[in-house]
Short mmCIF file of C-alpha atoms and ligand atoms in Angstrom, two decimals:
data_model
loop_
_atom_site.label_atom_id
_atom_site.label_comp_id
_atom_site.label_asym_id
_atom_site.label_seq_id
_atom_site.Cartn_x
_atom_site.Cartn_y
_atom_site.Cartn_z
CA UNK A 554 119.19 39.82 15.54
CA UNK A 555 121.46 40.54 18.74
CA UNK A 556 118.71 43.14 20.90
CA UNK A 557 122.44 45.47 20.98
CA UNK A 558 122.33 46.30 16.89
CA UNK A 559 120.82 49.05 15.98
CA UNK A 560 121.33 50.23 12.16
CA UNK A 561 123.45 53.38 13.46
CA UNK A 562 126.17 50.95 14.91
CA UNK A 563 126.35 48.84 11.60
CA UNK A 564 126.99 52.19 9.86
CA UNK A 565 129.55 53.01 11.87
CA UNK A 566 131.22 49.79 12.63
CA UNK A 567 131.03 49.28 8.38
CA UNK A 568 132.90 52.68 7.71
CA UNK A 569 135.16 52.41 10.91
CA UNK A 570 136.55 49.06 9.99
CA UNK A 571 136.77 49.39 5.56
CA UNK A 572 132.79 47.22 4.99
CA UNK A 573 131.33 49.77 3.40
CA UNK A 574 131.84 53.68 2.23
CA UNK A 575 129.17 56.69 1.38
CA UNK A 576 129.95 57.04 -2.60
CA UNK A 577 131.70 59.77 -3.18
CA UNK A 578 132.05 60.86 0.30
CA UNK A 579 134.52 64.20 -0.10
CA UNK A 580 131.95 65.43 -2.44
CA UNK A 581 129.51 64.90 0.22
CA UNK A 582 128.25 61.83 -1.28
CA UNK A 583 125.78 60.54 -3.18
CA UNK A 584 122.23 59.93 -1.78
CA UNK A 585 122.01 55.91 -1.67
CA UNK A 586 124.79 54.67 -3.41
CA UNK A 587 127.59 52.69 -1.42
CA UNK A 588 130.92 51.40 -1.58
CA UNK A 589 132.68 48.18 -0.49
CA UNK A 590 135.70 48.56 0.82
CA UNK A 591 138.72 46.34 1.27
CA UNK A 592 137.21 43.81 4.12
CA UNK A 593 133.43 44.84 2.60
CA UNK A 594 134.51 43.40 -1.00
CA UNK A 595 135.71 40.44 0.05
CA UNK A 596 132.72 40.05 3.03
CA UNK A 597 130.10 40.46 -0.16
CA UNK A 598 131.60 38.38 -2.56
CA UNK A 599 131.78 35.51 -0.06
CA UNK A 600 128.35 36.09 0.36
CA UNK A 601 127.70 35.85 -3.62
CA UNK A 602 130.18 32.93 -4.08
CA UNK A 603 128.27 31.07 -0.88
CA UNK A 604 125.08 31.64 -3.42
CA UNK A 605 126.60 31.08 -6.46
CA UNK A 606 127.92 27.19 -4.48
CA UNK A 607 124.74 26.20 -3.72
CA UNK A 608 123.02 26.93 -6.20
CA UNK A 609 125.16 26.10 -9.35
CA UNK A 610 128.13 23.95 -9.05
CA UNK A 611 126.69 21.61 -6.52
CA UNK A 612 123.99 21.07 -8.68
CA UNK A 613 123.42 19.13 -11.68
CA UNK A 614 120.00 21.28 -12.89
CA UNK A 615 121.47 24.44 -13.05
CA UNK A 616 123.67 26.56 -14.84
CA UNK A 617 125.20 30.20 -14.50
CA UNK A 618 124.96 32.69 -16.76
CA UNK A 619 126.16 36.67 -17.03
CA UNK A 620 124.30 39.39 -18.96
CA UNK A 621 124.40 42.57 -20.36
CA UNK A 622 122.85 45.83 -18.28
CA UNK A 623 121.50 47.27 -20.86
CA UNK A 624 119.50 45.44 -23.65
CA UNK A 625 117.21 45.75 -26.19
CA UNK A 626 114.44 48.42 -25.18
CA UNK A 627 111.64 46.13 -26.65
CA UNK A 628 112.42 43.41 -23.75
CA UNK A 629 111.39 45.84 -21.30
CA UNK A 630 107.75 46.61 -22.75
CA UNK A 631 107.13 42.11 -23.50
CA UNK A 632 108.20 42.21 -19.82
CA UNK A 633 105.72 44.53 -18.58
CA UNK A 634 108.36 46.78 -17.13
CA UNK A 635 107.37 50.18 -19.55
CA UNK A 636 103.82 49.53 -18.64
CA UNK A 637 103.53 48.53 -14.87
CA UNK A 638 107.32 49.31 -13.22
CA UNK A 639 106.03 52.17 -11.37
CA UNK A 640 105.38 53.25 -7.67
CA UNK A 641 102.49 55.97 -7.19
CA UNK A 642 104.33 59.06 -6.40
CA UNK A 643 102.98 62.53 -4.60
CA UNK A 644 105.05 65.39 -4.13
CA UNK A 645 104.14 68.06 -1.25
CA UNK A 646 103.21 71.50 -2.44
CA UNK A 647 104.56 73.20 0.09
CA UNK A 648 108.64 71.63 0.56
CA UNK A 649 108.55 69.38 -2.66
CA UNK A 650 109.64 66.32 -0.90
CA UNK A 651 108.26 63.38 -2.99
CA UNK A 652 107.03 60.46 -1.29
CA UNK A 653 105.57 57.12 -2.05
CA UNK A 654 101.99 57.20 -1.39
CA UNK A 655 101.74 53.68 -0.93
CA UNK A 656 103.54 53.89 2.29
CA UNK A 657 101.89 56.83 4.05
CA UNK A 658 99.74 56.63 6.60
CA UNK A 659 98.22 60.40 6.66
CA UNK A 660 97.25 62.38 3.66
CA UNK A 661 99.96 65.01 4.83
CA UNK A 662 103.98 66.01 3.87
CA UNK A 663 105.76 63.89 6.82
CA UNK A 664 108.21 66.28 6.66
CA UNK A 665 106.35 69.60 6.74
CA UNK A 666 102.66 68.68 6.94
CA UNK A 667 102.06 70.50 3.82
CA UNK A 668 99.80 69.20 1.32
CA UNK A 669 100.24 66.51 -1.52
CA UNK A 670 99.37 66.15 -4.86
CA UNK A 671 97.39 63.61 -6.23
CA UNK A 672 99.25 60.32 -6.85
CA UNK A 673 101.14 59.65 -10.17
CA UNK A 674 102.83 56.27 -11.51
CA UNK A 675 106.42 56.95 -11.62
CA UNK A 676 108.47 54.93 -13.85
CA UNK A 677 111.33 53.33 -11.83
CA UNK A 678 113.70 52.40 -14.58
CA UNK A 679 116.51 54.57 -15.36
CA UNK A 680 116.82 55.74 -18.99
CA UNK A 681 120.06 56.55 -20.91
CA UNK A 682 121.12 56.83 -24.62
CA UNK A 683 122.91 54.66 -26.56
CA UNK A 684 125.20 55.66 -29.39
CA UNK A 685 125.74 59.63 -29.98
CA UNK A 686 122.75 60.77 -30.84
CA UNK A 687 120.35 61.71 -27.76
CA UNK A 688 116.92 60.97 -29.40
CA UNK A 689 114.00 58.79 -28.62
CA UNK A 690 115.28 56.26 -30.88
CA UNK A 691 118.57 56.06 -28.48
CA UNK A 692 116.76 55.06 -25.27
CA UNK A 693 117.86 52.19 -23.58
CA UNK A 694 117.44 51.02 -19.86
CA UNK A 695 119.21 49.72 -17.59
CA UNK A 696 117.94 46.74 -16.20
CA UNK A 697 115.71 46.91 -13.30
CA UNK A 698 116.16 43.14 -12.78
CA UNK A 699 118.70 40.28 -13.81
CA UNK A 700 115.46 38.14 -14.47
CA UNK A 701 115.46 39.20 -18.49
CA UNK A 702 118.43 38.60 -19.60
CA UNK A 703 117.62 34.76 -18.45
CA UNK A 704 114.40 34.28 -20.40
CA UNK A 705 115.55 36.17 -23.49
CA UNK A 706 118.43 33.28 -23.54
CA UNK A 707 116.41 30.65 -22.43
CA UNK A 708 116.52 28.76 -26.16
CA UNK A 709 120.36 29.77 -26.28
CA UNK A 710 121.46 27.97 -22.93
CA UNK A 711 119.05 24.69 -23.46
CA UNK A 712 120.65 24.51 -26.35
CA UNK A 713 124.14 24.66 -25.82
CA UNK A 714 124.04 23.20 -21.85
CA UNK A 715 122.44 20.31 -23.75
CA UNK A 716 120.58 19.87 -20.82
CA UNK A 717 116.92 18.47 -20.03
CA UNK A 718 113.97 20.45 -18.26
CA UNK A 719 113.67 20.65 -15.09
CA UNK A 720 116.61 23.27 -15.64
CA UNK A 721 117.51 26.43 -14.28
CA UNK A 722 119.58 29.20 -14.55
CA UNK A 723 121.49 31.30 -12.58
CA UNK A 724 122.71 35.14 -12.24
CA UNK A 725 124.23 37.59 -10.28
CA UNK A 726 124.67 41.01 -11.22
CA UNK A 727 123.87 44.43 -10.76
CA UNK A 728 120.38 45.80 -11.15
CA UNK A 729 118.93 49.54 -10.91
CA UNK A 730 116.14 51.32 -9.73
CA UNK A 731 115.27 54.39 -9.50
CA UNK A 732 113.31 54.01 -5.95
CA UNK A 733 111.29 57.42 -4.59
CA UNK A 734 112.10 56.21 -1.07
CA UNK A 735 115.65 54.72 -1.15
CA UNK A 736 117.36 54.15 2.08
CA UNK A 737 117.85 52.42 5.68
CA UNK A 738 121.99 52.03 4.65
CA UNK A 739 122.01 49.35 1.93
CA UNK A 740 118.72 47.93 2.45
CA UNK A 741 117.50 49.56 -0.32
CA UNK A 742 119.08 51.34 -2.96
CA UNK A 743 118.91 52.71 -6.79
CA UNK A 744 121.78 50.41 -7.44
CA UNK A 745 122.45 47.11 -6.26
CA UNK A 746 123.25 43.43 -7.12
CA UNK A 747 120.83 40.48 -7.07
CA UNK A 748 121.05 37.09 -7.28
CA UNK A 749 118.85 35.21 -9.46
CA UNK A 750 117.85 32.17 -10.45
CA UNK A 751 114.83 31.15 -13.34
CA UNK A 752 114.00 27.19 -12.53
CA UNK A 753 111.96 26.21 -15.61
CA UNK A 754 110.07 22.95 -14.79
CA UNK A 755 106.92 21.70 -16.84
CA UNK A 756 103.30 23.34 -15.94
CA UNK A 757 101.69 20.98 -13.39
CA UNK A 758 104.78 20.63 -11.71
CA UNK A 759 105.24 24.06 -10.89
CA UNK A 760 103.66 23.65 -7.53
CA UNK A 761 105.78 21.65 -6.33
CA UNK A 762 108.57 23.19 -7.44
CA UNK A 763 107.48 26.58 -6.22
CA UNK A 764 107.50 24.73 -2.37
CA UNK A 765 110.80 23.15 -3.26
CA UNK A 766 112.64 26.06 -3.80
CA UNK A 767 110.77 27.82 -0.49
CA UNK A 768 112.19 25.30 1.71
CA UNK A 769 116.27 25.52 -0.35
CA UNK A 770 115.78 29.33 0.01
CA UNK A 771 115.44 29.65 4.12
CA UNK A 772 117.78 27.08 4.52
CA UNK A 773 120.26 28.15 2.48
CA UNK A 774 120.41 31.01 5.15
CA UNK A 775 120.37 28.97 8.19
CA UNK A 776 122.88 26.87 6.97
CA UNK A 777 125.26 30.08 6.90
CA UNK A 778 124.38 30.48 10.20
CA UNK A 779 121.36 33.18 10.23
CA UNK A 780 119.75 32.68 13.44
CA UNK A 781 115.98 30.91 12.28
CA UNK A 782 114.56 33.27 15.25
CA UNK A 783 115.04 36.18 12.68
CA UNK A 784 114.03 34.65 9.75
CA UNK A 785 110.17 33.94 8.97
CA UNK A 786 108.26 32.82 5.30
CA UNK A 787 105.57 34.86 4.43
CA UNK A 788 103.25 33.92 1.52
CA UNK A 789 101.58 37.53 -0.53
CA UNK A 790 97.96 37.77 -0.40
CA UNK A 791 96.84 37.77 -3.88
CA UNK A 792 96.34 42.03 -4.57
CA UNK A 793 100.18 41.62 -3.85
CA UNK A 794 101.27 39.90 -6.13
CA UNK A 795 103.44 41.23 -9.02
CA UNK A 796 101.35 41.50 -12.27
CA UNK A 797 103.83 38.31 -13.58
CA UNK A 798 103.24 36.05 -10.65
CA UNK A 799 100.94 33.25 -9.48
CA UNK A 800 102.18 33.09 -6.09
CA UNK A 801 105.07 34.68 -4.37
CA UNK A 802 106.83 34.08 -0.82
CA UNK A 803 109.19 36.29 0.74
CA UNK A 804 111.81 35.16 2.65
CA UNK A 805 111.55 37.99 5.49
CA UNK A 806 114.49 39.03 7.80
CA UNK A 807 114.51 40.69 12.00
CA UNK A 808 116.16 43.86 10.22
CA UNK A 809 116.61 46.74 12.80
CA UNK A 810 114.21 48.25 10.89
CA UNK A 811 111.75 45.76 11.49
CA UNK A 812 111.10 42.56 9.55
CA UNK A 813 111.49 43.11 5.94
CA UNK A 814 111.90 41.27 2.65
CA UNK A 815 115.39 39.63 2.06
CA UNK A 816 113.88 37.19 -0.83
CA UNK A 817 111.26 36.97 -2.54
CA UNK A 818 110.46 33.43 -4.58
CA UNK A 819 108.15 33.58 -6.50
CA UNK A 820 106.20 32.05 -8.97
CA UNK A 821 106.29 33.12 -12.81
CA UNK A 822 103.84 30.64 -14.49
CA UNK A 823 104.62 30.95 -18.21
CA UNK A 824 103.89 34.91 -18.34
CA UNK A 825 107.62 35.77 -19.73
CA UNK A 826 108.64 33.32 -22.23
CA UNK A 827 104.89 33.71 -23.73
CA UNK A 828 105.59 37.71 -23.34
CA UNK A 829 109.13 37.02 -25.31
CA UNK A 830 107.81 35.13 -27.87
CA UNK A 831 104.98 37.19 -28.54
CA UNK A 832 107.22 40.10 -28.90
CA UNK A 833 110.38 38.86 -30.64
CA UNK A 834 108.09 36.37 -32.91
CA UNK A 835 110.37 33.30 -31.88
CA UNK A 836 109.32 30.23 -30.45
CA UNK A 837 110.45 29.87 -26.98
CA UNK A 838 108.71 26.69 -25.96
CA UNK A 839 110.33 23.83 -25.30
CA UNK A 840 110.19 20.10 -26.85
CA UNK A 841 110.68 17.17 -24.69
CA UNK A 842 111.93 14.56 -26.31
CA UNK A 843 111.49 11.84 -23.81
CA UNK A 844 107.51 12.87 -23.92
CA UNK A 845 107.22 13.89 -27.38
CA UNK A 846 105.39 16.72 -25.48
CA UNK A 847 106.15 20.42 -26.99
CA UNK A 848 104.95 23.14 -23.84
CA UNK A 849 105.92 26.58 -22.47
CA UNK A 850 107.98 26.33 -19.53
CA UNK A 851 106.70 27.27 -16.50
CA UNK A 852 109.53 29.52 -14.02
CA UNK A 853 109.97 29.35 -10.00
CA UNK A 854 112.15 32.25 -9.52
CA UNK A 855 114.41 32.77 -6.16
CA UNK A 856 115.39 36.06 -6.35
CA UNK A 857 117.21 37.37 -3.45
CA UNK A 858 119.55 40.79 -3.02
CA UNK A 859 123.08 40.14 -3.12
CA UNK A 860 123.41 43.65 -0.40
CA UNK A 861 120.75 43.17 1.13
CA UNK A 862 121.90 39.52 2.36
CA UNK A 863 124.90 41.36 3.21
CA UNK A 864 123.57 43.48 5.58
CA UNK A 865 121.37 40.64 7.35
CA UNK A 866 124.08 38.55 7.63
CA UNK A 867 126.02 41.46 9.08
CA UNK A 868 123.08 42.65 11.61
CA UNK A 869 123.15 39.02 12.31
CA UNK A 870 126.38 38.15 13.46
CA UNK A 871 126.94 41.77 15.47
CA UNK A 872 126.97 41.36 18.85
CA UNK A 873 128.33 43.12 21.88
CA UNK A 874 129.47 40.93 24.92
CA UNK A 875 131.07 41.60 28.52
CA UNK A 876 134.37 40.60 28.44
CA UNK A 877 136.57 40.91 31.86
CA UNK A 878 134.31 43.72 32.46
CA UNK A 879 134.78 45.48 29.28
CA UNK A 880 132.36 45.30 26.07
CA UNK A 881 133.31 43.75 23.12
CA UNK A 882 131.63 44.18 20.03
CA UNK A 883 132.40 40.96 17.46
CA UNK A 884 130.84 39.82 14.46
CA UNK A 885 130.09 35.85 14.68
CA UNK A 886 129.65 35.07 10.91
CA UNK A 887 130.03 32.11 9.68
CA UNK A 888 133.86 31.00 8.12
CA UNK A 889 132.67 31.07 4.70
CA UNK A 890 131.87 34.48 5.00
CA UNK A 891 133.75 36.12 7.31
CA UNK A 892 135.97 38.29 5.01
CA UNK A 893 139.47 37.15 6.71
CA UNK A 894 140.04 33.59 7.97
CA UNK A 895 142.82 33.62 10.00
CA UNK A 896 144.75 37.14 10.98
CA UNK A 897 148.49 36.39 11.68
CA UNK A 898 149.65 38.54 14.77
CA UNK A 899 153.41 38.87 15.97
CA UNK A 900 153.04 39.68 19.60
CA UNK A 901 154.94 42.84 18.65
CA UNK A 902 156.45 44.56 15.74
CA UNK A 903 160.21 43.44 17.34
CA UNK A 904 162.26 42.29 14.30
CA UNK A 905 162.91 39.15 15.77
CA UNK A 906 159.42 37.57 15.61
CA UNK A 907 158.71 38.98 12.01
CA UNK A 908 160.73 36.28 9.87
CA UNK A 909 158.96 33.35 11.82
CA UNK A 910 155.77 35.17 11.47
CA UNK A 911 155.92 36.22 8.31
CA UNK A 912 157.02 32.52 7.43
CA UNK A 913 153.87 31.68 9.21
CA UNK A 914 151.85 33.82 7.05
CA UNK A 915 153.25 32.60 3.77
CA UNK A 916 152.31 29.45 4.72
CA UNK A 917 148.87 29.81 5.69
CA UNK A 918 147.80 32.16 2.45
CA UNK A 919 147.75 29.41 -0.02
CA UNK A 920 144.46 27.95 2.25
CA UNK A 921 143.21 30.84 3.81
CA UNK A 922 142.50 34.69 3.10
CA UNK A 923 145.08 35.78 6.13
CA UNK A 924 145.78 39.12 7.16
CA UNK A 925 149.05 40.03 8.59
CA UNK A 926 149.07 42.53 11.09
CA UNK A 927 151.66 44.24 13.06
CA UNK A 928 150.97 47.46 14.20
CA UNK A 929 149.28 48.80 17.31
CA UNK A 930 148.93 46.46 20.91
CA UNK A 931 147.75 43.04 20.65
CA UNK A 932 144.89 43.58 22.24
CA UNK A 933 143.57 46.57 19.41
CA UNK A 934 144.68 44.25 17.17
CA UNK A 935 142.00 41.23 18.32
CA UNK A 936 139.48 43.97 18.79
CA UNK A 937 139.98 45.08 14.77
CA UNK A 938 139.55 40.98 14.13
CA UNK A 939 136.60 40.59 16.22
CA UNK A 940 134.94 43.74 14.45
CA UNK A 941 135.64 42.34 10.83
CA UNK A 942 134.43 38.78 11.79
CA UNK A 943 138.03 36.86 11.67
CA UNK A 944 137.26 33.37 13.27
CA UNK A 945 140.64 33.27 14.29
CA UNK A 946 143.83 34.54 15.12
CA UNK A 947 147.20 33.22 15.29
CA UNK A 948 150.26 34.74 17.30
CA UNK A 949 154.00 34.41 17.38
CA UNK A 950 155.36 35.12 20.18
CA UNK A 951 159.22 34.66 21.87
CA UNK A 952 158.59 30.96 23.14
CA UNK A 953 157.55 30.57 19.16
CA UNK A 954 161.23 30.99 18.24
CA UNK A 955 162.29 28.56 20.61
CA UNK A 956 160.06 25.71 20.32
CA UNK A 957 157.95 26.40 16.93
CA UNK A 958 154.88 26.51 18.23
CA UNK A 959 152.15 29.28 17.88
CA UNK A 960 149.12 30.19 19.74
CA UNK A 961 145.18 30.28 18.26
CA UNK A 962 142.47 32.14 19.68
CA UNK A 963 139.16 31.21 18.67
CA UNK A 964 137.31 34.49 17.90
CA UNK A 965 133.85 33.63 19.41
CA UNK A 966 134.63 31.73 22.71
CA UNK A 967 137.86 33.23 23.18
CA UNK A 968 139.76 30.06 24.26
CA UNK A 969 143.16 29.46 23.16
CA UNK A 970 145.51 26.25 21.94
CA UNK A 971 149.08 26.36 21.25
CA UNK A 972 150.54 23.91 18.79
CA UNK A 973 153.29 23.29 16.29
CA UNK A 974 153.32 25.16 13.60
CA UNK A 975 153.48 22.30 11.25
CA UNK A 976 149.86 21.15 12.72
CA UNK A 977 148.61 24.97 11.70
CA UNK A 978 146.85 24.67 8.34
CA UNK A 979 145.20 21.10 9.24
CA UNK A 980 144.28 21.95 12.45
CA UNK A 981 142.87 25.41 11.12
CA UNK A 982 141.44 23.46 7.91
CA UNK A 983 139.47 21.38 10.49
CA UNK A 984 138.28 24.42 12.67
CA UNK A 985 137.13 26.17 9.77
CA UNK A 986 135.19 23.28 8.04
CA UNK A 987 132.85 23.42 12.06
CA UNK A 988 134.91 22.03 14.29
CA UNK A 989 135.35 25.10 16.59
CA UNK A 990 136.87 24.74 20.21
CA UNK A 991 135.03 27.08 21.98
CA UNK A 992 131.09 25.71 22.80
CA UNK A 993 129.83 29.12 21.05
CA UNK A 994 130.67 29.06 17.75
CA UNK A 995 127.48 29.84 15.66
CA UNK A 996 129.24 27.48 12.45
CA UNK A 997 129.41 24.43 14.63
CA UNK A 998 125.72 24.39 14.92
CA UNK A 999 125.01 25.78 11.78
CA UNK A 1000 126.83 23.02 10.23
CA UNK A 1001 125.55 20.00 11.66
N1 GAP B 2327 113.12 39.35 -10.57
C1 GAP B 2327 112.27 39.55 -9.45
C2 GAP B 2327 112.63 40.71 -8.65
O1 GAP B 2327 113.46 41.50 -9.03
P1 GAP B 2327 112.11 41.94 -6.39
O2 GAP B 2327 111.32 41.45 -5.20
O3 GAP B 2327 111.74 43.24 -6.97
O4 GAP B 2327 111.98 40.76 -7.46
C3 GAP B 2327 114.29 40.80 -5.55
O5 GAP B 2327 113.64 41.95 -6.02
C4 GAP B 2327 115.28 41.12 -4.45
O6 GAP B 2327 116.20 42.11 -4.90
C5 GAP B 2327 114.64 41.72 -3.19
O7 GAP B 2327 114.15 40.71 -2.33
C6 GAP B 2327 115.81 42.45 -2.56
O8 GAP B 2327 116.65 41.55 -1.85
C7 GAP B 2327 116.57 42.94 -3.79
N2 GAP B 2327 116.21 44.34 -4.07
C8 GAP B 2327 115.13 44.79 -4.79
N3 GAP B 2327 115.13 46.13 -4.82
C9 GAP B 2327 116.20 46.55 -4.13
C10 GAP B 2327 116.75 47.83 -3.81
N4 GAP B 2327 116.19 48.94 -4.26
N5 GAP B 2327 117.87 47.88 -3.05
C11 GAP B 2327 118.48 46.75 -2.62
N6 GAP B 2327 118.01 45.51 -2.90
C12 GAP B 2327 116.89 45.41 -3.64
#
């Protein structure tokens, strides 16, 4: 993490530049909840699709899937989520303000000093009805992970992927919870996305596994260009551990909050197919017919936060430099994510340079998410592409119309090439894939 970002200047460099919105802000929003805008939604879905590319189609031994929210109520007590989903809550006596008691320090209100009651488990799952009656019959959840909605399909996807253990599969979606303590900007929230993968491997390899998927996990990050400074492993002590898991590792990021878990991996043993089966009466195990050997599958889950890698990967890349004595603030993610490839800037809004540069900007959208951009001085309009992360920007200027050629400026070391525009997309195809011209780019490294 840059030593400049602080979480206020995310905040305000999100909302300034259309990342991310307060929900329903002119109602004086909604505690927790967020909203991508137009550079945020595209930002976070690179950041999904850069998840959903490693760890499904370039693989052969996993497989994608995409569940309902809300399932059968019955999943959720095999699970363990009715029983044990719960953080102890107090609630001061004096201003009411409930806190988790796990995470204070005094036996006092932090906001008023006032004293608390004795600790209760709090359910975190949110509750709804289904159908239009509002009984206790009607209750349904919705899900507090995308973990479930894997296992209870385990039998359906091995047998229609026609696919052979080790196998795993793969989700993204959104998840709720109804967290006492919710906050820090998107860090954490009652609604959010994860990404999540079940690997389910035979029992005795499971160690292995477990270390495999460790080591795929923090590079994964690295190779997207997280700086490994911020980025440590840290294995739970055992009174840690989820009441499903053997052993768990989190993948822990430099937040400016402090360091805090991006990922956890974590391993499952056998606990929810045997939980599944036991409940729902159906044999889940799984017959190899290479062994002859009939077992219950053993799961390494990597289950990481599809906003939460967001923000790291924005605290990441924010930086603030001295440029010709001025300070520029510029996001240095990596191409794949940065939410706009290549902005396409007339010098000025004079009708003569649109055609060419709107030519220009025809030409490059079929490769590239482009933005074309006209209004305001040049120079705002590099600053708006430095704050959205834009590894490069193209301009047309008058010399364009005489000898068609156009000007790139390479966002992170600021140096400039001019060249015909028939050499753009190639050139820009090459620069994008790591071959930067500047001897800062982060992706250069990140990619070798
Ligand atoms: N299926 C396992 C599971 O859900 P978890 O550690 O509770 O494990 C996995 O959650 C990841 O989901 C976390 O590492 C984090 O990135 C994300 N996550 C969990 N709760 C969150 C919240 N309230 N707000 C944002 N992200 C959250």
């Amino acid at each position: 993490m840059s030593e400049a970002v602080t979480m206020d200047k995310l905040v305000s460099l999100c909302k300034r530049r259309g990342f991310i919105f307060q929900s329903s802000e002119i109602y004086g929003g909604l505690a927790s909840c967020w909203d991508y805008g137009p550079v945020g939604v595209e930002f976070k879905r690179n950041v999904k699709n850069a998840w959903w590319r490693s760890m499904v189609e370039t693989r052969d031994d996993v497989v994608g899937l995409d569940c309902s929210i809300m399932m059968h109520p019955t999943v959720w007590k095999a699970s363990g989520h009715v029983e044990s989903f719960s953080d102890p809550l107090v609630e001061c006596k004096v201003c009411h303000m409930r806190w988790r008691a796990d995470q204070l320090e005094k036996q006092a209100c932090p906001s008023c000093g006032g004293e608390l009651t004795a600790p209760r488990n709090f359910n975190l799952m949110f509750k709804t009805f289904m159908g239009a009656v509002e009984d206790d019959a009607a209750v349904v959840f919705l899900r507090p992970e995308t973990a479930q909605g894997i296992f209870v399909n385990f039998e359906n996807v091995v047998t229609t992927s026609r696919k052979r253990l080790p196998l795993g599969i793969a989700q993204i979606g959104k998840s709720f919870r109804n967290e006492i303590t919710p906050g820090n900007f998107t860090f954490r929230t009652r609604e959010f996305e994860q990404m999540e993968m079940e690997f389910f491997v035979k029992p005795g390899t499971d160690e292995e596994w477990f270390r495999y998927w460790a080591d795929e996990r923090y590079k994964w990050y690295t190779s997207l260009g997280m700086r490994p400074e911020n980025l440590r492993m840290r294995e739970h002590a055992k009174d840690e551990l989820a009441h499903y898991a053997k052993a768990c590792v989190d993948v822990e990021y430099l937040f400016p909050i402090g360091w805090s878990e991006l990922e956890g991996i974590a391993n499952r043993t056998d606990f929810d197919l045997r939980q599944h089966s036991k409940f729902s009466g159906k044999d889940l195990s799984y017959f190899d017919t290479q062994t002859n050997e009939r077992f219950l599958p053993y799961v390494i889950e990597p289950s990481a936060g599809a906003d939460r890698s967001a923000l790291a990967f924005l605290a990441d890349a924010y930086t603030e430099e001295e440029v010709e004595g001025a300070v520029r603030t510029v996001l240095k993610l990596h191409p794949a994510l940065a939410p706009v490839k290549v902005a396409v800037l007339p010098l000025s809004k004079n009708e003569r340079l649109s055609p060419m540069a709107r030519e220009v900007n025809d030409k490059l959208r079929h490769s590239f998410a482009t933005e074309y951009d006209d209004t305001q001085s040049i120079g705002r309009r590099y600053r708006r592409q430095d704050e959205i992360g834009t590894p490069f920007c193209v301009t047309i200027d008058f010399e364009s119309l005489e000898d068609n050629q156009v000007t790139i400026r390479d966002r992170d070391s600021l140096a400039q090439i001019r060249l015909p525009v028939e050499n753009l997309v190639d050139t820009l195809k090459t620069k994008l894939a790591g071959e930067a011209f500047g001897t800062d780019s982060l992706w250069a490294g990140a990619r070798a």
